[in-house]
């Protein structure tokens, strides 16, 4: 399954970036601005199998640039609320782990329309599309009581299952590869809508603060209620003296998704090489 996901990502990137190897037919230069709203969700060590479990409202703003009817470039900011809990997913309820975080994401993607598409067109106003690109996002997982898990568990070394005694905070900024599918529809001369499902393969395993092994610990320590809230790794005395008890899977990075509806407004950009505007747009009435 992991290899299939990697092959899918590579195929989408190759298809998306292949535009640079082929000449573009410049029918028009169009800029669209708008916003999106939808459902955001997380998948990872706490929820590895079920999309939309603990989903929340997400929103974003975007700018899209067209030169022609098949290819577009999009720059977007998304604010995505990501939650996860062992209770909701049912994957490993004995751990009792949970988290929530806002992912502040900025993505640059290229879109490929399967049909000629032009906002405002009566003949070419509908097309499915695929997209792929690169994004960077900031996250900061918190417990149910609002504690920032990265700071509370700063001395926990999950890779070794120990207390490190040093600052072991992870990076709360990460990169991801966004890709997905959607369909566009022109509803008016300057208004377009789209329904889209976006997936992000991230280059971090820390969105959920669940990684590798339980640390060894003695009961009563502040971090224990967050590292092992159910006492799963503890003995009868409330201590964990055993190394390498599995807490998460450090071999798999986390994912998040965004199923959204967007509305955009079109601006025609001036082109100094083409003064006959009517002739330029005659094919897209």
Coordinates of C-alpha atoms in Angstrom, one line a residue:
X1 CA 0.0 0.0 0.0
X2 CA 2.8 2.3 0.9
X3 CA 4.5 1.7 -2.5
X4 CA 1.2 2.3 -4.4
X5 CA 0.9 5.7 -2.7
X6 CA 4.5 6.6 -3.6
X7 CA 4.0 5.6 -7.2
X8 CA 0.7 7.6 -7.4
X9 CA 2.5 10.7 -6.1
X10 CA 5.4 10.3 -8.5
X11 CA 3.0 9.8 -11.5
X12 CA 1.0 12.9 -10.6
X13 CA 4.1 15.1 -10.2
X14 CA 5.5 13.9 -13.6
X15 CA 2.2 14.6 -15.3
X16 CA 1.8 17.9 -13.7
X17 CA 5.3 19.2 -14.3
X18 CA 5.4 17.7 -17.8
X19 CA 3.9 21.0 -19.0
X20 CA 7.3 22.6 -19.0
X21 CA 8.4 20.2 -21.7
X22 CA 5.6 21.1 -24.1
X23 CA 4.8 24.5 -25.6
X24 CA 1.7 26.4 -24.3
X25 CA -0.9 27.7 -26.7
X26 CA -1.6 31.2 -25.4
X27 CA -5.3 31.9 -25.9
X28 CA -5.6 34.2 -23.0
X29 CA -4.1 35.4 -19.8
X30 CA -6.6 35.2 -16.9
X31 CA -6.3 35.7 -13.2
X32 CA -8.9 34.4 -10.8
X33 CA -9.2 35.2 -7.1
X34 CA -11.5 33.6 -4.6
X35 CA -11.9 31.4 -1.5
X36 CA -12.7 27.9 -0.5
X37 CA -14.5 26.2 2.4
X38 CA -14.9 22.5 3.2
X39 CA -13.9 19.6 5.5
X40 CA -10.3 19.0 6.6
X41 CA -9.1 15.8 8.2
X42 CA -6.0 14.0 9.4
X43 CA -4.6 10.5 8.8
X44 CA -1.6 9.0 10.6
X45 CA -0.6 6.9 13.6
X46 CA -3.8 7.7 15.5
X47 CA -6.1 7.3 12.5
X48 CA -4.4 5.4 9.7
X49 CA -7.4 4.1 7.8
X50 CA -10.5 6.3 7.9
X51 CA -10.8 9.6 6.0
X52 CA -13.0 12.2 7.5
X53 CA -12.9 10.8 11.1
X54 CA -12.9 13.8 13.4
X55 CA -13.2 16.1 10.3
X56 CA -13.5 19.8 10.9
X57 CA -14.3 23.0 8.9
X58 CA -11.4 24.3 6.8
X59 CA -11.2 27.4 4.7
X60 CA -8.8 29.1 2.4
X61 CA -8.0 31.9 -0.2
X62 CA -6.5 31.4 -3.6
X63 CA -5.1 33.0 -6.7
X64 CA -5.2 31.1 -10.0
X65 CA -3.4 32.1 -13.2
X66 CA -4.4 30.7 -16.7
X67 CA -2.5 31.0 -19.9
X68 CA -4.7 28.9 -22.2
X69 CA -7.5 26.5 -21.5
X70 CA -5.8 23.4 -20.2
X71 CA -3.1 24.5 -17.7
X72 CA -3.4 26.7 -14.6
X73 CA -1.1 27.7 -11.7
X74 CA -2.6 28.2 -8.2
X75 CA -1.2 29.8 -5.1
X76 CA -3.4 29.1 -2.0
X77 CA -3.4 29.6 1.7
X78 CA -5.5 27.1 3.7
X79 CA -6.4 27.1 7.4
X80 CA -7.2 23.5 8.3
X81 CA -8.3 22.2 11.7
X82 CA -6.9 18.7 12.2
X83 CA -8.0 16.4 15.0
X84 CA -7.4 12.8 16.0
X85 CA -8.2 10.5 18.8
X86 CA -7.8 6.8 19.5
X87 CA -11.4 6.7 20.7
X88 CA -12.9 8.1 17.5
X89 CA -10.7 6.1 15.1
X90 CA -10.9 2.8 17.1
X91 CA -7.5 1.9 15.8
X92 CA -5.7 1.5 19.2
X93 CA -8.1 2.6 21.9
X94 CA -5.9 1.2 24.6
X95 CA -3.4 4.2 24.1
X96 CA -6.0 6.9 24.7
X97 CA -4.1 9.4 22.6
X98 CA -5.6 12.5 21.1
X99 CA -4.6 15.9 19.7
X100 CA -5.8 18.9 17.8
X101 CA -3.9 21.5 15.7
X102 CA -4.4 24.2 13.1
X103 CA -2.4 23.6 9.9
X104 CA -1.5 26.9 8.3
X105 CA -0.6 25.8 4.8
X106 CA 0.7 27.7 1.7
X107 CA 0.6 25.6 -1.5
X108 CA 1.7 26.2 -5.1
X109 CA 0.2 23.7 -7.5
X110 CA -0.3 23.2 -11.2
X111 CA -3.7 22.1 -12.5
X112 CA -4.4 20.2 -15.7
X113 CA -8.0 20.4 -17.2
X114 CA -9.0 17.3 -19.1
X115 CA -11.3 19.4 -21.3
X116 CA -10.8 23.0 -22.6
X117 CA -12.1 25.2 -19.8
X118 CA -12.7 29.0 -19.7
X119 CA -14.6 30.8 -17.0
X120 CA -17.5 32.7 -18.8
X121 CA -17.6 30.2 -21.7
X122 CA -20.9 28.8 -22.9
X123 CA -19.2 25.9 -24.7
X124 CA -16.2 25.2 -22.5
X125 CA -17.4 25.9 -19.0
X126 CA -17.1 22.4 -17.5
X127 CA -14.1 20.2 -16.9
X128 CA -12.6 17.7 -14.5
X129 CA -9.0 18.3 -13.5
X130 CA -6.1 17.0 -11.6
X131 CA -3.4 18.9 -9.7
X132 CA -0.1 18.5 -7.9
X133 CA 2.6 20.7 -6.4
X134 CA 4.5 21.6 -3.2
X135 CA 3.4 23.2 0.0
X136 CA 4.8 24.3 3.4
X137 CA 2.7 24.3 6.6
X138 CA 3.0 25.1 10.3
X139 CA 1.4 22.9 12.9
X140 CA 1.4 22.8 16.7
X141 CA -0.4 19.8 18.2
X142 CA -2.2 20.3 21.5
X143 CA -3.8 18.1 24.1
X144 CA -7.5 18.3 25.0
X145 CA -6.7 20.7 27.8
X146 CA -4.9 23.1 25.5
X147 CA -1.3 22.1 26.5
X148 CA 1.2 22.3 23.6
X149 CA 2.5 18.7 23.4
X150 CA 5.8 19.7 21.8
X151 CA 6.7 21.9 24.8
X152 CA 5.3 19.6 27.5
X153 CA 7.2 16.6 26.1
X154 CA 10.3 18.4 25.2
X155 CA 12.6 15.9 27.1
X156 CA 10.9 12.8 25.7
X157 CA 13.0 11.0 23.1
X158 CA 10.4 8.7 21.4
X159 CA 12.9 7.3 18.9
X160 CA 14.9 5.7 21.8
X161 CA 12.1 5.3 24.3
X162 CA 13.9 7.3 26.9
X163 CA 14.0 10.7 28.7
X164 CA 16.7 12.6 26.9
X165 CA 17.4 15.3 29.5
X166 CA 17.9 17.8 26.7
X167 CA 15.8 19.9 24.4
X168 CA 14.3 17.4 21.9
X169 CA 11.6 19.5 20.3
X170 CA 10.7 18.7 16.8
X171 CA 10.3 21.1 13.9
X172 CA 6.7 22.5 13.7
X173 CA 7.2 23.6 10.1
X174 CA 7.1 20.9 7.4
X175 CA 6.8 20.4 3.7
X176 CA 4.2 18.3 1.9
X177 CA 3.2 17.2 -1.6
X178 CA -0.5 18.2 -2.3
X179 CA -2.3 16.5 -5.1
X180 CA -5.9 15.6 -6.0
X181 CA -8.8 15.7 -8.3
X182 CA -11.7 18.1 -8.9
X183 CA -14.3 19.5 -11.3
X184 CA -14.7 23.1 -12.4
X185 CA -17.9 24.8 -13.7
X186 CA -18.5 28.3 -15.0
X187 CA -21.6 29.8 -13.5
X188 CA -21.4 33.3 -14.9
X189 CA -19.3 35.5 -17.2
X190 CA -16.7 36.1 -14.4
X191 CA -17.6 33.5 -11.8
X192 CA -16.4 30.0 -11.5
X193 CA -16.9 27.2 -8.9
X194 CA -15.0 24.0 -8.2
X195 CA -15.4 20.9 -6.1
X196 CA -12.1 19.4 -5.1
X197 CA -10.6 16.6 -3.0
X198 CA -7.0 17.3 -2.0
X199 CA -4.6 14.9 -0.3
X200 CA -1.3 15.9 1.3
X201 CA 1.6 13.5 1.8
X202 CA 3.7 15.3 4.5
X203 CA 7.4 15.0 5.3
X204 CA 6.8 14.8 9.0
X205 CA 5.5 12.2 11.5
X206 CA 4.7 14.7 14.2
X207 CA 1.4 16.3 13.3
X208 CA -0.3 14.0 15.9
X209 CA 2.7 13.9 18.3
X210 CA 2.6 10.1 18.1
X211 CA 5.9 8.5 17.1
X212 CA 8.0 5.4 17.7
X213 CA 8.2 4.2 21.4
X214 CA 6.9 5.0 24.8
X215 CA 9.5 6.6 27.0
X216 CA 10.6 4.9 30.2
X217 CA 9.2 6.9 33.1
X218 CA 8.3 7.0 36.8
X219 CA 4.7 7.8 37.9
X220 CA 4.0 11.3 38.9
X221 CA 6.0 13.1 36.2
X222 CA 4.1 15.9 34.5
X223 CA 4.6 14.5 31.0
X224 CA 3.2 11.0 31.8
X225 CA -0.5 12.1 31.5
X226 CA 0.3 13.2 27.9
X227 CA 2.8 10.5 26.8
X228 CA 0.8 7.6 28.3
X229 CA -2.7 8.9 29.4
X230 CA -4.1 5.4 30.0
X231 CA -1.0 3.9 31.6
X232 CA -0.7 1.3 28.8
X233 CA 3.1 1.0 29.1
X234 CA 3.1 1.1 32.9
X235 CA 3.6 -1.8 35.4
X236 CA 1.6 -2.3 38.6
X237 CA 3.5 0.5 40.3
X238 CA 2.7 3.0 37.6
X239 CA 6.2 3.0 36.2
X240 CA 7.5 2.1 32.7
X241 CA 10.9 0.5 33.0
X242 CA 10.7 -1.4 29.7
X243 CA 12.3 0.0 26.6
X244 CA 10.9 -0.1 23.0
X245 CA 7.2 -0.5 23.7
X246 CA 5.5 0.5 20.5
X247 CA 3.6 3.8 20.6
X248 CA 3.5 4.9 17.0
X249 CA 5.0 3.9 13.6
X250 CA 7.9 6.2 12.8
X251 CA 8.3 4.6 9.3
X252 CA 5.1 6.2 8.0
X253 CA 4.6 10.0 7.7
X254 CA 1.3 11.7 8.4
X255 CA -1.3 12.8 5.9
X256 CA -4.1 15.4 5.8
X257 CA -6.9 16.0 3.4
X258 CA -9.2 18.8 2.3
X259 CA -12.6 18.3 0.6
X260 CA -13.6 21.7 -0.5
X261 CA -15.9 24.0 -2.6
X262 CA -14.4 27.1 -4.1
X263 CA -15.8 30.3 -5.7
X264 CA -13.5 32.5 -7.9
X265 CA -13.9 35.8 -9.8
X266 CA -12.1 36.3 -13.1
X267 CA -9.9 39.2 -14.2
X268 CA -8.7 39.4 -17.8
X269 CA -5.1 40.5 -17.9
X270 CA -3.9 43.0 -20.5
X271 CA -1.7 41.7 -23.2
X272 CA 0.5 44.3 -25.0
X273 CA 0.9 42.0 -28.0
X274 CA -2.8 41.6 -28.7
X275 CA -4.9 44.8 -29.0
X276 CA -7.9 43.0 -30.6
X277 CA -9.6 41.8 -27.5
X278 CA -12.8 40.6 -29.3
X279 CA -10.7 38.5 -31.7
X280 CA -8.7 37.1 -28.8
X281 CA -11.7 35.7 -27.0
X282 CA -13.9 34.8 -29.9
X283 CA -13.4 31.0 -29.4
X284 CA -14.6 31.1 -25.8
X285 CA -18.1 32.7 -26.0

